[in-house]
XYZ file of C-alpha atoms in Angstrom:
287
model
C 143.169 69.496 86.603
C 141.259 70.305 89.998
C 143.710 72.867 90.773
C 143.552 74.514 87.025
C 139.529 74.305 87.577
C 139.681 76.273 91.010
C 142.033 79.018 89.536
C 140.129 79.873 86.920
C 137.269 79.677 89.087
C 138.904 82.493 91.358
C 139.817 84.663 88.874
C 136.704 84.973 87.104
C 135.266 86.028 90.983
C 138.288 88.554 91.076
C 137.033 89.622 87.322
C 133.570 89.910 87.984
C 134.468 91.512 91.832
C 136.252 93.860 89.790
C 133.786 94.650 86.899
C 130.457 94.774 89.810
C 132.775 97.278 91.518
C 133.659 99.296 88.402
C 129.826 99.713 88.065
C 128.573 100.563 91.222
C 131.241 103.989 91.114
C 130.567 104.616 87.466
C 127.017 105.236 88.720
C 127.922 107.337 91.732
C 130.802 109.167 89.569
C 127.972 110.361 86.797
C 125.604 111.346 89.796
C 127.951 113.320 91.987
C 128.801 115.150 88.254
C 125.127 115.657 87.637
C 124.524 117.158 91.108
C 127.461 118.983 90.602
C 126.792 120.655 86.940
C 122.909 121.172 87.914
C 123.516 122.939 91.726
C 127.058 124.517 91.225
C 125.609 127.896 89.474
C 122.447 128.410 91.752
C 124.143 128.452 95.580
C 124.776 131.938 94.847
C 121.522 132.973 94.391
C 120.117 131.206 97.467
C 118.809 132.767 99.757
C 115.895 133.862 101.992
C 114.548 136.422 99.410
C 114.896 133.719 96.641
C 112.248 131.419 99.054
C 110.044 134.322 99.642
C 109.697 136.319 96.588
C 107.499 135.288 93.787
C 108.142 134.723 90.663
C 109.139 137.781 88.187
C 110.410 138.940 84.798
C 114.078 140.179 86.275
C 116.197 137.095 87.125
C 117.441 139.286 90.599
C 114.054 139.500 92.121
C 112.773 136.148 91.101
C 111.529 133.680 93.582
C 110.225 130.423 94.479
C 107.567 131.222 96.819
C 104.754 130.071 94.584
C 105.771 126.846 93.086
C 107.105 125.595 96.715
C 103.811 126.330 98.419
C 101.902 124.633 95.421
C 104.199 121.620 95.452
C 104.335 121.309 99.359
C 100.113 121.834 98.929
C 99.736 119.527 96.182
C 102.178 116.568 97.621
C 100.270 116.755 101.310
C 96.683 115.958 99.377
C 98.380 112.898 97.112
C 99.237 111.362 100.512
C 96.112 111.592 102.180
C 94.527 110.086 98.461
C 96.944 107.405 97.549
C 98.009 106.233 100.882
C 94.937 105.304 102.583
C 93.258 103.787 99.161
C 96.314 102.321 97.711
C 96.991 100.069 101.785
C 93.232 99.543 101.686
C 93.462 97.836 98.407
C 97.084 95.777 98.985
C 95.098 94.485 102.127
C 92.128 93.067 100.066
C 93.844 91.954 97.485
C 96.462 90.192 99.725
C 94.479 89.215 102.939
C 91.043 88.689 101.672
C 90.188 88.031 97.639
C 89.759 84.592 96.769
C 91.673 83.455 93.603
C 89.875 83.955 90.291
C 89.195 85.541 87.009
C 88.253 89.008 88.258
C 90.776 89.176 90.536
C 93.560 87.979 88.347
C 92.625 90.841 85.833
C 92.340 93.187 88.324
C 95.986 92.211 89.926
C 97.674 92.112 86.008
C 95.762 95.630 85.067
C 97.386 97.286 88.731
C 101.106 95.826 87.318
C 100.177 97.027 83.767
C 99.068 100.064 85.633
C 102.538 100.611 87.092
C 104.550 100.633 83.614
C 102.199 103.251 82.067
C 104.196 106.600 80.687
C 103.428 109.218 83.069
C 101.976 111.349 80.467
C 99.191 109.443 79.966
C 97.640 109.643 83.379
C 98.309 113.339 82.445
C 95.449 112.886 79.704
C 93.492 110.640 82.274
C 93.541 113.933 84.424
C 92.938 116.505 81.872
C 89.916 114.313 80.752
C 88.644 113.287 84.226
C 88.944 115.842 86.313
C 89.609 119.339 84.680
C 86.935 118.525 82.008
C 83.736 115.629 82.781
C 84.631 117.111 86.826
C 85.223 120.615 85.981
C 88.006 120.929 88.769
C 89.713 122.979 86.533
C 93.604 124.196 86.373
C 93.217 123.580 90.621
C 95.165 122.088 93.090
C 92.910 118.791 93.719
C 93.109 118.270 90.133
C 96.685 117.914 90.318
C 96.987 116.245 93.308
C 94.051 113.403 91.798
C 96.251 113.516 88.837
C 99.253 112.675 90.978
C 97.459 110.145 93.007
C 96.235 107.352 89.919
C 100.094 108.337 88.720
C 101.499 106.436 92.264
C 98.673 104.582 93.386
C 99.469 100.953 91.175
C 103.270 101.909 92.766
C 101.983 101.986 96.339
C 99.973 98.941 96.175
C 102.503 96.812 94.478
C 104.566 98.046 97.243
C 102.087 97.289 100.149
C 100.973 93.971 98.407
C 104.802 92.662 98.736
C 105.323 94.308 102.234
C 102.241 91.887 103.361
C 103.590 88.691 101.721
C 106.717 88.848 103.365
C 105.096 88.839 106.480
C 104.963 84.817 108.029
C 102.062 83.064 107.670
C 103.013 81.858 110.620
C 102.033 84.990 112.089
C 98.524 84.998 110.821
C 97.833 80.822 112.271
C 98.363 82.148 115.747
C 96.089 84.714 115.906
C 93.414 82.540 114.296
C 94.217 80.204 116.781
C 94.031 82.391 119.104
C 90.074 83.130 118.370
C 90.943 86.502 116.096
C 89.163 87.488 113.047
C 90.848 88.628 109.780
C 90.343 92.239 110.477
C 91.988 91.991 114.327
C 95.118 89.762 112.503
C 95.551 92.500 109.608
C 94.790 95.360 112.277
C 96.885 93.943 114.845
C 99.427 92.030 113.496
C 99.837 91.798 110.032
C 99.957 95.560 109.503
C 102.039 96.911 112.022
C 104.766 94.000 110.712
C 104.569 94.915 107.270
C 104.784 98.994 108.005
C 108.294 99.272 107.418
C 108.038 97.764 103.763
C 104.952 99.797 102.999
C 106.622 103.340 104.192
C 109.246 101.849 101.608
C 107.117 101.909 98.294
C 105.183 105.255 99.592
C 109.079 106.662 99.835
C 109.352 105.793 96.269
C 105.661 107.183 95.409
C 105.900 110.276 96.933
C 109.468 111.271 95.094
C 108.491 110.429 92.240
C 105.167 112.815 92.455
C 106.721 115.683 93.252
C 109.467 115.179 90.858
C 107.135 114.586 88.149
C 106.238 117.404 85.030
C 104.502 116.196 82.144
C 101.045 115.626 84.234
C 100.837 118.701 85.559
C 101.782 120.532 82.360
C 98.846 118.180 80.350
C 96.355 119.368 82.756
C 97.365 122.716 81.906
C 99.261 123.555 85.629
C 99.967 127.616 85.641
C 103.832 128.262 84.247
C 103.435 131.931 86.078
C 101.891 132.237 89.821
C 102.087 135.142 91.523
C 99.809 133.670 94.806
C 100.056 131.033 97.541
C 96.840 128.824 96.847
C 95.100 128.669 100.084
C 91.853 126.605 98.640
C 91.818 123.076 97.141
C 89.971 125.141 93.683
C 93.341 127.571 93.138
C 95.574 127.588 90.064
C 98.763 126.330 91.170
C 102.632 125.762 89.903
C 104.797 123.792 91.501
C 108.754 122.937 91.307
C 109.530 121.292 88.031
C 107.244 123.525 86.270
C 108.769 126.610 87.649
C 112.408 125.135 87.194
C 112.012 124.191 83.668
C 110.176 127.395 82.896
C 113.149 129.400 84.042
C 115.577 127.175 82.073
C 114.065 127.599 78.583
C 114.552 131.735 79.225
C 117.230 132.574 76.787
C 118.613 134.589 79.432
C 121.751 133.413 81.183
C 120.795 134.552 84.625
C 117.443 132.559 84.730
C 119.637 129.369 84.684
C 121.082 130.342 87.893
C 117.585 130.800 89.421
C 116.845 127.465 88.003
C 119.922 125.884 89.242
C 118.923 127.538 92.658
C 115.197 125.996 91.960
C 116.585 122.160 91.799
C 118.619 123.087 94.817
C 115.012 123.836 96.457
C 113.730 120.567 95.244
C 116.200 118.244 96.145
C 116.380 119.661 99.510
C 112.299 119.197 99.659
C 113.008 115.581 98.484
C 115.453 114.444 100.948
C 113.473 116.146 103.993
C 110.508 114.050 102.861
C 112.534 111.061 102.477
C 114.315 111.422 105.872
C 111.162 111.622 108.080
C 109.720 108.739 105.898
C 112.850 106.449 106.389
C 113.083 107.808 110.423
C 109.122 106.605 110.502
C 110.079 103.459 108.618
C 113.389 102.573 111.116
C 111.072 103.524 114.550
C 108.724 100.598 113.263
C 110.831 98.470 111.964
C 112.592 97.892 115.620
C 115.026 95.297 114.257
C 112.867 92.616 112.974
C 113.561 89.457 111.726
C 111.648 86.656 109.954
């Protein structure tokens, strides 16, 4: 009977070894496709005059200048917003509220917060900023569009970064005659970095990635300028990608499959000095 039990046992491990496995390449099968079918038709049209040229009516001497300067502009001003606030506000609500009503709604409306359809902070914008602010079509629209779109993200993030940090940790600099601030500053922080440049990771692709904002608060589909002040129309990378692919002309799906190429390339540079900055702090640290 104890035998029977223990083979069955096993091969419902083997099963389920089997089935996790099955999974896990299913996902990476339908992503290498999806990289495959969206980059394949575009490498041909990559190249420096591509980067450099604006954008234009023939398929041949369209470019990307624009939209990459806008979305490279636009992502540089979220991080200065969001970070900064977003860490600020992890670090009260973790390290110094006291439980209680407020705070309870305020941590329950900042999870809500993180769940809400991207197109709504696109009205938020459009209603905020462009209209009661008259910011307009500009860049720091956008980018204050972009930043309440990650914000809730980065201090969920940040929040959990802090709590895994050991208590333990905090005791002995009290002890030690510190105040909150010189703990957090000191300690607390510098321990929970590596979990913090996690969530911003996360933020941060998911901003420049992002569309439906920036077409709500009415983000220019044609730009034939680099903005160079924080009031300038812009365009950035989605917008100009999924402008090219609803031409009915076959060509401008190349350019747009040369477009993601741009973008993903963008995204993984941004990730890879986030992760290097991430793995210098991190230092092999255990809890």
């Amino acid at each position: 009977m104890l035998r029977d039990n223990i083979a069955r046992r096993r091969m419902i491990g083997a099963i389920l070894h089997g089935l996790f496995l099955a999974c896990t390449l299913a996902g990476v099968i339908f992503l290498v496709i999806l990289l495959w079918q969206a980059t394949a038709p575009g490498w041909s049209h990559l190249n420096w005059d591509f980067l450099n040229n604006f954008p234009s009516r023939r398929p041949s001497q369209a470019g990307i200048k624009a939209a990459l300067a806008g979305s490279l502009y636009m992502i540089a001003i979220t991080i200065l917003l969001s970070v900064p606030i977003g860490v600020a506000a992890a670090i009260y609500l973790e390290e110094y509220q006291k439980k209680g009503f407020v705070n309870t709604l305020i941590e329950i409306n900042i999870a809500n917060l993180a769940g809400v359809p991207s197109i709504i902070y696109g009205l938020l914008g459009l209603g905020l900023f462009v209209r009661w602010m008259a910011l307009d079509r500009s860049v720091i629209s956008g980018a204050l569009t972009m930043t309440i779109l990650v914000l809730p993200v980065i201090i969920i993030a940040a929040r959990e970064a802090l709590r895994a940090v050991p208590d333990s940790l905090r005791q002995a600099a009290f002890a030690l005659g510190a105040t909150r601030w010189q703990t957090v500053q000191h300690h607390v922080l510098p321990a929970a970095l590596p979990g913090i440049l996690t969530g911003v990771i996360l933020s941060i692709s998911r901003a420049l990635g992002e569309t439906a904002p920036l077409i709500t608060i009415g983000a220019l589909t044609y730009v034939a300028f680099v903005p160079t002040k924080l009031t300038d129309g812009f365009t950035v990378l989605p917008i100009q990608i999924f402008n090219w692919a609803s031409r009915p002309q076959k060509e401008f799906l190349e350019v747009a499959s040369a477009g993601i190429i741009v973008l993903l390339a963008v995204l993984l540079l941004l990730n890879s000095v986030a992760i290097l900055i991430r793995h210098k702090f991190e230092g092999g640290k255990k809890w």
